[in-house]
């Protein structure tokens, strides 16, 4: 049974119930995680509160020394962490290693906090009066992490919060708690003061306790839109800052002038990487004009060539989806799409992989003639399904994209600078890719999101994270000479 990490000690959860952690490639139980309880959260927040003042008073230059140690630890144990990630999540080992790299990149950016935390100063706003603004930490902050990137996503938030002088509580997804648990174990070698970093396991009861606890000042969340709305409403109703990343239906527009081979390969990797369980995975492919006849069959060929299997096996390009329920849900969406008029060009349902017959596999699927207004068009499938749609003009493609509920990312493939500029200027999405399949910002840019893909104001990563985890204080000062002469 996994434990909680509170006040630099591994302790048993107060919860009586437990949940299985399952390897999605084999269907076998590889661990157990406590269901969590409000008592667990109370203990973690109390530890973080007790540590908050001393940690806040630690100079930023000293705080980042712990982050430098964390960076070294992740680098030294990258292979071990990646293997754990693949075992509990199902993605390929290469994808898991890439996830560790992105986590490290966020630590590196957060190590620049002595500069990023600097305020502003104006001298003589009136005669003898100066005014300046400084940033100070909030206190105790928390992250509610998703299953699809158990290593990377907590690091969109946690390093920045710690660097800014906050103490922190991480709640990993109950589906994939092993990776972050091991990382926190390894981070003990960094020597963080007691209570600065805490980890609580569990499901909804733990989430609600964090959202309700008066000692928690800010919540960072990534997950489905429905849960993101819930987290945002409940957290803000309790006076907390909340950043809640939601779902997506990331459209990709292919213009007739796009490079055929490069575009096909990039899009196939985007759609089917991590079994389509990326919040930036391409989902809706919109071909413009002659692009439909140029690209459709080649996209199907590229999808068919993706080898599906255990993420640790050589040559495997795509692993399983996270649970049996996810597989069943994805297959229901495919069936519903067919009933609403979509054409099946490649059907990945009812998949079995030799030697892994109990795994949760869905092979690459391609659906053509998906139309606005259908179930598929408005649904985040979160699985290895490519949905094709055809329009005659770029303007029509942009109208369709902007008419959707999501705004996480949108990409275009073209040789035309004019088309690319119009697309990135007019498309309503937070992350835009031009000849890029995954419009994932580097750690020194914020991870944006619009419409039903994000609830809040400030996003994760970079200067947005610094602003989110600090509050501004404006000081106006005047000193009279006669006061000074008295001393």
Coordinates of C-alpha atoms in Angstrom, one line a residue:
X1 CA 0.0 0.0 0.0
X2 CA 1.4 3.4 -1.0
X3 CA 1.9 6.0 1.8
X4 CA 1.6 9.7 2.1
X5 CA 4.6 11.9 2.5
X6 CA 3.9 14.5 5.2
X7 CA 6.4 16.6 7.1
X8 CA 9.3 14.6 5.5
X9 CA 7.9 11.3 6.8
X10 CA 6.1 8.4 5.0
X11 CA 2.9 7.7 6.9
X12 CA -0.1 5.5 6.4
X13 CA -3.3 7.1 5.1
X14 CA -6.2 7.5 7.5
X15 CA -8.5 6.1 4.8
X16 CA -9.8 2.5 5.2
X17 CA -10.5 1.9 1.5
X18 CA -7.9 1.3 -1.2
X19 CA -7.8 1.2 -5.1
X20 CA -5.8 -0.9 -7.4
X21 CA -3.1 0.5 -9.6
X22 CA -3.2 -1.5 -12.9
X23 CA -0.6 -1.9 -15.7
X24 CA -2.8 -1.1 -18.7
X25 CA -0.7 -3.3 -21.0
X26 CA -1.2 -6.5 -18.9
X27 CA -4.4 -5.7 -16.9
X28 CA -2.5 -6.8 -13.8
X29 CA -2.5 -5.1 -10.5
X30 CA 0.9 -3.5 -9.7
X31 CA 0.1 -1.7 -6.6
X32 CA -2.5 -0.3 -4.2
X33 CA -3.2 3.3 -3.4
X34 CA -5.4 4.5 -0.5
X35 CA -8.7 6.2 -1.4
X36 CA -7.6 9.2 0.7
X37 CA -9.3 11.2 3.3
X38 CA -9.8 14.7 4.6
X39 CA -7.7 13.8 7.6
X40 CA -4.8 13.1 5.3
X41 CA -5.2 16.5 3.8
X42 CA -5.4 18.2 7.2
X43 CA -2.1 16.6 8.2
X44 CA -0.4 17.6 5.0
X45 CA -1.7 21.2 5.0
X46 CA -0.8 21.6 8.7
X47 CA 2.8 20.5 8.0
X48 CA 3.0 22.9 5.0
X49 CA 1.6 25.8 7.1
X50 CA 4.1 25.1 9.8
X51 CA 6.9 25.3 7.3
X52 CA 5.6 28.2 5.3
X53 CA 7.1 31.2 7.2
X54 CA 10.6 29.8 7.4
X55 CA 10.6 28.8 3.8
X56 CA 9.3 32.2 2.7
X57 CA 12.1 33.8 4.6
X58 CA 14.7 31.7 3.0
X59 CA 16.4 33.8 0.3
X60 CA 15.4 32.9 -3.3
X61 CA 19.0 32.2 -4.1
X62 CA 19.1 29.5 -1.4
X63 CA 15.7 28.1 -2.3
X64 CA 16.8 27.3 -5.8
X65 CA 19.7 25.3 -4.5
X66 CA 17.2 22.6 -3.6
X67 CA 15.8 22.8 -7.2
X68 CA 19.3 22.3 -8.6
X69 CA 19.5 19.1 -6.5
X70 CA 16.1 18.0 -7.7
X71 CA 17.2 18.5 -11.3
X72 CA 20.3 16.3 -10.7
X73 CA 18.2 13.6 -9.1
X74 CA 15.7 13.5 -12.0
X75 CA 18.6 13.3 -14.5
X76 CA 20.3 10.5 -12.6
X77 CA 17.1 8.4 -12.2
X78 CA 15.5 9.3 -15.5
X79 CA 15.5 5.7 -16.8
X80 CA 14.0 4.3 -13.5
X81 CA 11.3 6.9 -13.4
X82 CA 10.4 6.4 -17.1
X83 CA 10.1 2.7 -16.6
X84 CA 7.7 3.2 -13.7
X85 CA 5.7 5.7 -15.8
X86 CA 5.3 3.2 -18.7
X87 CA 4.3 0.4 -16.3
X88 CA 1.4 2.4 -14.7
X89 CA 0.4 4.6 -17.7
X90 CA 1.1 2.4 -20.7
X91 CA 2.9 4.9 -22.9
X92 CA 6.1 3.9 -24.6
X93 CA 9.3 4.0 -22.8
X94 CA 10.6 6.7 -25.2
X95 CA 7.5 8.8 -24.5
X96 CA 8.1 8.4 -20.7
X97 CA 11.7 9.5 -21.0
X98 CA 10.7 12.5 -23.0
X99 CA 8.2 13.3 -20.2
X100 CA 11.0 13.3 -17.6
X101 CA 13.0 15.7 -19.8
X102 CA 10.1 18.2 -19.9
X103 CA 9.9 18.0 -16.1
X104 CA 13.6 18.8 -15.8
X105 CA 13.1 21.8 -18.2
X106 CA 10.6 23.3 -15.9
X107 CA 12.9 23.0 -12.9
X108 CA 15.6 24.7 -14.9
X109 CA 13.3 27.6 -15.7
X110 CA 12.2 27.9 -12.1
X111 CA 15.8 28.2 -11.1
X112 CA 15.7 31.6 -12.6
X113 CA 13.4 32.8 -9.9
X114 CA 15.8 35.4 -8.4
X115 CA 15.3 37.3 -11.7
X116 CA 11.7 36.4 -12.4
X117 CA 10.6 37.5 -8.9
X118 CA 12.0 41.0 -9.2
X119 CA 9.6 43.8 -8.7
X120 CA 9.3 47.4 -10.1
X121 CA 10.5 50.7 -8.6
X122 CA 9.6 54.3 -9.4
X123 CA 11.5 57.1 -7.7
X124 CA 9.9 60.5 -7.0
X125 CA 6.3 59.7 -7.9
X126 CA 5.8 63.0 -6.0
X127 CA 8.4 65.1 -4.2
X128 CA 10.4 62.9 -1.9
X129 CA 8.0 59.9 -2.4
X130 CA 9.0 56.6 -4.0
X131 CA 6.7 53.7 -5.0
X132 CA 7.6 50.1 -5.6
X133 CA 5.9 46.8 -6.1
X134 CA 7.2 43.4 -4.8
X135 CA 5.9 39.9 -5.1
X136 CA 5.4 37.7 -2.1
X137 CA 4.4 34.0 -1.8
X138 CA 0.8 32.9 -1.1
X139 CA 1.4 30.3 1.5
X140 CA 0.3 26.6 1.0
X141 CA -0.5 25.6 -2.6
X142 CA -1.5 22.3 -4.1
X143 CA -1.6 20.4 -7.4
X144 CA -4.2 17.9 -8.5
X145 CA -2.5 16.0 -11.3
X146 CA -3.9 13.9 -14.2
X147 CA -3.1 10.3 -15.3
X148 CA -1.8 11.1 -18.8
X149 CA 1.5 12.8 -17.7
X150 CA 2.2 11.6 -14.2
X151 CA 5.8 12.9 -14.3
X152 CA 5.7 16.1 -16.3
X153 CA 2.5 17.9 -15.3
X154 CA 3.2 18.3 -11.6
X155 CA 6.4 20.1 -12.7
X156 CA 4.4 22.7 -14.6
X157 CA 3.5 24.0 -11.2
X158 CA 5.5 22.7 -8.2
X159 CA 9.0 24.0 -9.0
X160 CA 7.7 27.5 -9.5
X161 CA 5.6 27.4 -6.3
X162 CA 8.6 26.3 -4.2
X163 CA 11.0 28.8 -5.9
X164 CA 8.5 31.6 -5.1
X165 CA 8.6 30.7 -1.4
X166 CA 5.4 28.7 -1.1
X167 CA 5.1 25.3 0.5
X168 CA 3.4 22.6 -1.5
X169 CA 1.0 19.5 -1.5
X170 CA 1.0 17.2 -4.6
X171 CA -1.9 14.8 -5.2
X172 CA -1.1 12.4 -8.0
X173 CA -3.8 10.7 -10.0
X174 CA -5.0 7.6 -8.2
X175 CA -4.6 5.7 -11.5
X176 CA -0.9 6.5 -11.8
X177 CA 0.5 7.3 -8.3
X178 CA 3.7 5.3 -8.5
X179 CA 5.8 7.7 -10.6
X180 CA 5.3 10.8 -8.4
X181 CA 5.6 8.7 -5.2
X182 CA 9.0 7.5 -6.4
X183 CA 10.1 11.0 -7.4
X184 CA 9.3 12.3 -3.9
X185 CA 11.2 9.4 -2.4
X186 CA 14.2 10.4 -4.5
X187 CA 13.8 14.0 -3.6
X188 CA 14.5 13.2 0.0
X189 CA 18.1 13.3 -1.0
X190 CA 17.7 17.0 -1.9
X191 CA 17.3 17.8 1.8
X192 CA 14.2 20.1 1.7
X193 CA 13.2 21.4 5.1
X194 CA 10.3 19.6 6.8
X195 CA 6.9 20.3 5.5
X196 CA 8.0 22.2 2.4
X197 CA 6.9 19.4 -0.1
X198 CA 4.2 17.0 0.8
X199 CA 2.3 14.2 -1.1
X200 CA -1.2 12.9 -0.4
X201 CA -2.7 10.0 -2.2
X202 CA -6.4 9.4 -3.0
X203 CA -9.4 10.1 -5.1
X204 CA -12.4 12.5 -5.0
X205 CA -12.4 12.8 -1.2
X206 CA -8.8 14.0 -1.2
X207 CA -9.6 16.4 -4.1
X208 CA -12.6 17.9 -2.3
X209 CA -10.6 18.2 0.9
X210 CA -7.9 20.2 -0.8
X211 CA -10.6 22.4 -2.6
X212 CA -12.3 23.1 0.7
X213 CA -9.4 23.4 3.1
X214 CA -9.0 27.0 4.4
X215 CA -5.2 26.6 4.7
X216 CA -4.8 26.0 0.9
X217 CA -4.4 29.2 -1.0
X218 CA -4.1 28.0 -4.6
X219 CA -5.0 25.0 -6.7
X220 CA -3.5 23.8 -10.0
X221 CA -5.4 21.2 -11.9
X222 CA -5.3 19.4 -15.3
X223 CA -8.0 17.0 -16.5
X224 CA -11.3 16.8 -18.3
X225 CA -13.4 19.9 -18.9
X226 CA -16.2 18.7 -16.7
X227 CA -13.9 18.1 -13.8
X228 CA -12.0 21.3 -14.5
X229 CA -15.2 23.3 -14.2
X230 CA -16.0 21.5 -10.9
X231 CA -12.5 22.2 -9.5
X232 CA -12.7 25.8 -10.6
X233 CA -16.2 26.4 -9.1
X234 CA -15.5 24.7 -5.8
X235 CA -12.0 26.1 -5.4
X236 CA -12.9 29.7 -6.2
X237 CA -16.1 29.5 -4.1
X238 CA -13.7 28.8 -1.2
X239 CA -11.6 31.9 -2.0
X240 CA -8.7 30.1 -3.7
X241 CA -6.8 31.0 -6.7
X242 CA -7.5 28.2 -9.3
X243 CA -5.9 27.4 -12.6
X244 CA -7.8 24.5 -14.2
X245 CA -6.8 23.0 -17.6
X246 CA -9.6 21.2 -19.3
X247 CA -10.2 19.0 -22.3
X248 CA -9.6 19.6 -26.0
X249 CA -10.5 18.7 -29.6
X250 CA -7.3 19.9 -31.1
X251 CA -7.9 20.6 -34.8
X252 CA -5.2 20.4 -37.5
X253 CA -5.7 22.1 -40.9
X254 CA -3.9 20.7 -43.9
X255 CA -3.6 23.1 -46.9
X256 CA -3.1 21.7 -50.4
X257 CA 0.4 23.1 -50.6
X258 CA 1.6 21.3 -47.4
X259 CA 4.6 19.0 -47.7
X260 CA 3.0 15.6 -48.0
X261 CA 5.4 13.2 -46.4
X262 CA 6.5 15.4 -43.5
X263 CA 2.9 16.4 -42.8
X264 CA 1.6 12.8 -42.8
X265 CA 4.3 11.6 -40.4
X266 CA 4.0 14.5 -38.0
X267 CA 0.2 14.3 -37.8
X268 CA 0.3 10.5 -37.3
X269 CA 2.7 11.0 -34.4
X270 CA 0.5 13.7 -33.0
X271 CA -2.7 11.7 -33.2
X272 CA -1.4 8.4 -31.9
X273 CA 1.4 9.3 -29.6
X274 CA 0.6 8.3 -26.0
X275 CA -2.4 6.4 -27.5
X276 CA -4.1 9.8 -28.2
X277 CA -4.2 10.6 -24.4
X278 CA -2.3 13.9 -24.7
X279 CA -4.2 17.1 -24.1
X280 CA -2.5 18.5 -27.2
X281 CA -3.0 15.4 -29.4
X282 CA -4.3 16.1 -32.9
X283 CA -7.9 14.9 -33.1
X284 CA -9.8 16.6 -35.8
X285 CA -7.9 16.8 -39.2
X286 CA -9.5 19.3 -41.6
X287 CA -8.3 19.0 -45.2
X288 CA -8.8 22.1 -47.4
X289 CA -9.5 21.8 -51.1
X290 CA -7.4 19.2 -52.9
X291 CA -5.7 18.3 -49.7
X292 CA -8.3 15.7 -49.0
X293 CA -7.4 13.5 -52.0
X294 CA -3.7 14.1 -51.5
X295 CA -3.6 13.2 -47.8
X296 CA -6.4 10.9 -46.9
X297 CA -5.0 7.5 -48.0
X298 CA -1.5 8.4 -46.9
X299 CA -2.8 9.2 -43.4
X300 CA -4.5 5.9 -43.3
X301 CA -1.3 4.1 -44.3
X302 CA 0.7 6.0 -41.6
X303 CA -1.9 5.0 -39.0
X304 CA -1.9 1.4 -40.0
X305 CA 1.9 1.3 -39.7
X306 CA 1.9 2.2 -36.0
X307 CA 2.7 -0.9 -34.1
X308 CA 0.6 -1.3 -31.0
X309 CA 1.8 -3.2 -27.9
X310 CA 3.6 -3.1 -24.5
X311 CA 5.3 0.3 -24.2
X312 CA 8.5 -1.4 -23.0
X313 CA 8.8 -3.6 -26.1
X314 CA 11.1 -2.7 -28.9
X315 CA 9.5 -1.2 -32.0
X316 CA 6.2 -0.4 -30.3
X317 CA 4.9 3.0 -31.4
X318 CA 1.7 3.1 -29.3
X319 CA 0.7 1.5 -26.0
X320 CA -2.7 0.8 -24.4
X321 CA -5.2 3.3 -23.2
X322 CA -5.3 3.8 -19.4
X323 CA -8.2 1.6 -18.3
X324 CA -10.7 -1.0 -19.6
X325 CA -13.4 1.6 -19.1
X326 CA -11.5 4.1 -21.3
X327 CA -11.2 1.5 -24.0
X328 CA -15.0 0.8 -23.8
X329 CA -15.8 4.5 -23.9
X330 CA -13.6 5.1 -27.0
X331 CA -15.2 2.2 -28.8
X332 CA -18.6 3.5 -28.0
X333 CA -17.7 6.9 -29.5
X334 CA -16.4 5.2 -32.6
X335 CA -19.7 3.3 -32.9
X336 CA -21.7 6.4 -32.4
X337 CA -19.7 8.3 -35.0
X338 CA -20.5 5.5 -37.5
X339 CA -24.2 5.7 -36.7
X340 CA -24.0 9.5 -37.4
X341 CA -22.6 9.0 -40.9
X342 CA -18.8 8.8 -40.4
X343 CA -16.9 6.4 -42.7
X344 CA -14.5 3.9 -41.1
X345 CA -11.2 3.9 -43.0
X346 CA -9.3 2.0 -40.3
X347 CA -11.0 0.3 -37.4
X348 CA -9.0 -0.3 -34.2
X349 CA -11.8 -1.8 -32.1
X350 CA -11.7 -5.2 -30.6
X351 CA -8.0 -5.3 -30.5
X352 CA -5.9 -8.0 -28.8
X353 CA -2.1 -8.1 -28.7
X354 CA -0.4 -11.5 -28.5
X355 CA 1.0 -12.1 -25.1
X356 CA -1.1 -9.2 -23.7
X357 CA -4.6 -10.4 -24.2
X358 CA -5.8 -8.7 -21.0
X359 CA -4.4 -5.3 -21.9
X360 CA -6.5 -2.2 -22.7
X361 CA -5.6 -1.8 -26.4
X362 CA -7.3 0.2 -29.1
X363 CA -5.4 0.2 -32.4
X364 CA -5.1 3.4 -34.5
X365 CA -8.5 4.3 -36.0
X366 CA -9.4 6.7 -38.8
X367 CA -12.9 8.1 -39.4
X368 CA -13.7 10.1 -42.5
X369 CA -16.5 12.6 -43.1
X370 CA -17.0 13.7 -39.5
X371 CA -19.4 16.6 -39.5
X372 CA -20.0 19.6 -37.2
X373 CA -22.9 18.9 -34.8
X374 CA -22.2 15.2 -34.5
X375 CA -21.3 13.5 -31.2
X376 CA -17.7 13.0 -32.4
X377 CA -17.2 16.6 -33.4
X378 CA -17.9 17.9 -29.9
X379 CA -16.4 15.0 -27.9
X380 CA -12.8 14.8 -26.6
X381 CA -12.2 11.1 -27.4
X382 CA -8.9 11.0 -25.6
X383 CA -7.9 7.9 -27.6
X384 CA -6.1 6.9 -30.8
X385 CA -8.8 8.1 -33.2
X386 CA -8.2 10.4 -36.2
X387 CA -11.3 12.2 -37.4
X388 CA -11.2 13.6 -40.9
X389 CA -13.3 16.5 -42.2
X390 CA -13.2 18.2 -45.6
X391 CA -13.8 21.9 -46.4
X392 CA -13.1 24.1 -49.5
X393 CA -11.5 27.1 -47.9
X394 CA -9.2 28.1 -45.0
X395 CA -11.8 30.6 -43.8
X396 CA -14.4 27.8 -43.5
X397 CA -11.9 25.8 -41.5
X398 CA -11.2 28.6 -39.2
X399 CA -15.0 29.2 -38.7
X400 CA -15.5 25.5 -37.8
X401 CA -12.6 25.6 -35.3
X402 CA -13.8 28.9 -33.7
X403 CA -17.4 27.5 -33.4
X404 CA -16.2 24.6 -31.2
X405 CA -16.3 24.6 -27.5
X406 CA -12.6 23.9 -26.9
X407 CA -9.5 26.1 -27.4
X408 CA -6.5 24.3 -26.3
X409 CA -4.5 24.1 -29.5
X410 CA -4.8 24.3 -33.3
X411 CA -2.3 23.7 -36.0
X412 CA -1.9 24.3 -39.7
X413 CA 0.3 22.7 -42.3
X414 CA 1.2 24.9 -45.3
X415 CA 4.0 26.5 -47.3
X416 CA 2.1 29.8 -47.4
X417 CA 3.2 32.5 -45.0
X418 CA 0.0 34.4 -45.7
X419 CA -2.2 31.4 -44.8
X420 CA -0.2 30.7 -41.7
X421 CA -0.4 34.3 -40.5
X422 CA -4.2 34.4 -41.0
X423 CA -4.6 31.1 -39.2
X424 CA -2.6 32.1 -36.1
X425 CA -4.2 35.6 -36.1
X426 CA -7.8 34.5 -36.4
X427 CA -7.9 31.0 -34.7
X428 CA -9.3 31.0 -31.2
X429 CA -6.9 28.7 -29.4
X430 CA -4.3 29.2 -26.7
X431 CA -1.5 27.2 -28.4
X432 CA -1.0 27.6 -32.2
X433 CA 1.3 25.3 -34.3
X434 CA 2.5 26.1 -37.8
X435 CA 3.9 22.9 -39.4
X436 CA 3.9 21.5 -35.9
X437 CA 1.8 18.6 -34.8
X438 CA 2.0 19.1 -31.0
X439 CA 1.9 22.8 -30.1
X440 CA 3.5 22.3 -26.7
X441 CA 5.1 25.4 -25.3
X442 CA 8.6 25.1 -23.9
X443 CA 9.0 25.6 -20.2
X444 CA 9.9 29.2 -20.6
X445 CA 6.5 30.0 -22.1
X446 CA 3.1 29.5 -20.4
X447 CA 0.9 26.6 -21.4
X448 CA -2.1 28.5 -22.8
X449 CA -5.6 27.4 -23.3
X450 CA -8.9 29.2 -24.2
X451 CA -12.6 28.6 -23.9
X452 CA -13.6 25.3 -22.3
X453 CA -10.0 24.2 -22.4
X454 CA -9.0 26.4 -19.5
X455 CA -10.6 28.0 -16.4
X456 CA -8.8 30.8 -14.7
X457 CA -6.5 33.6 -15.7
X458 CA -2.8 32.6 -15.3
X459 CA -1.6 29.3 -16.8
X460 CA 1.2 26.9 -15.8
X461 CA 4.9 27.3 -16.6
X462 CA 7.2 30.3 -16.9
X463 CA 6.2 33.8 -15.8
X464 CA 2.5 32.9 -15.6
X465 CA 3.3 30.4 -12.9
X466 CA 5.4 33.0 -11.0
X467 CA 2.5 35.4 -11.1
X468 CA 0.0 32.7 -10.1
X469 CA 2.0 31.7 -7.1
X470 CA 2.7 35.2 -5.8
X471 CA 0.7 38.2 -4.8
X472 CA 1.8 41.8 -5.4
X473 CA 2.4 44.3 -2.7
X474 CA 2.7 48.0 -3.5
X475 CA 4.7 50.2 -1.1
X476 CA 4.6 54.0 -1.1
X477 CA 7.4 55.6 1.0
X478 CA 8.3 59.1 2.1
X479 CA 11.1 60.0 4.5
X480 CA 11.4 63.5 5.9
X481 CA 14.9 64.9 6.5
X482 CA 14.0 66.2 10.0
X483 CA 13.0 62.6 11.0
X484 CA 16.4 61.4 9.9
X485 CA 18.3 64.2 11.8
X486 CA 16.8 63.1 15.1
X487 CA 19.0 60.0 14.9

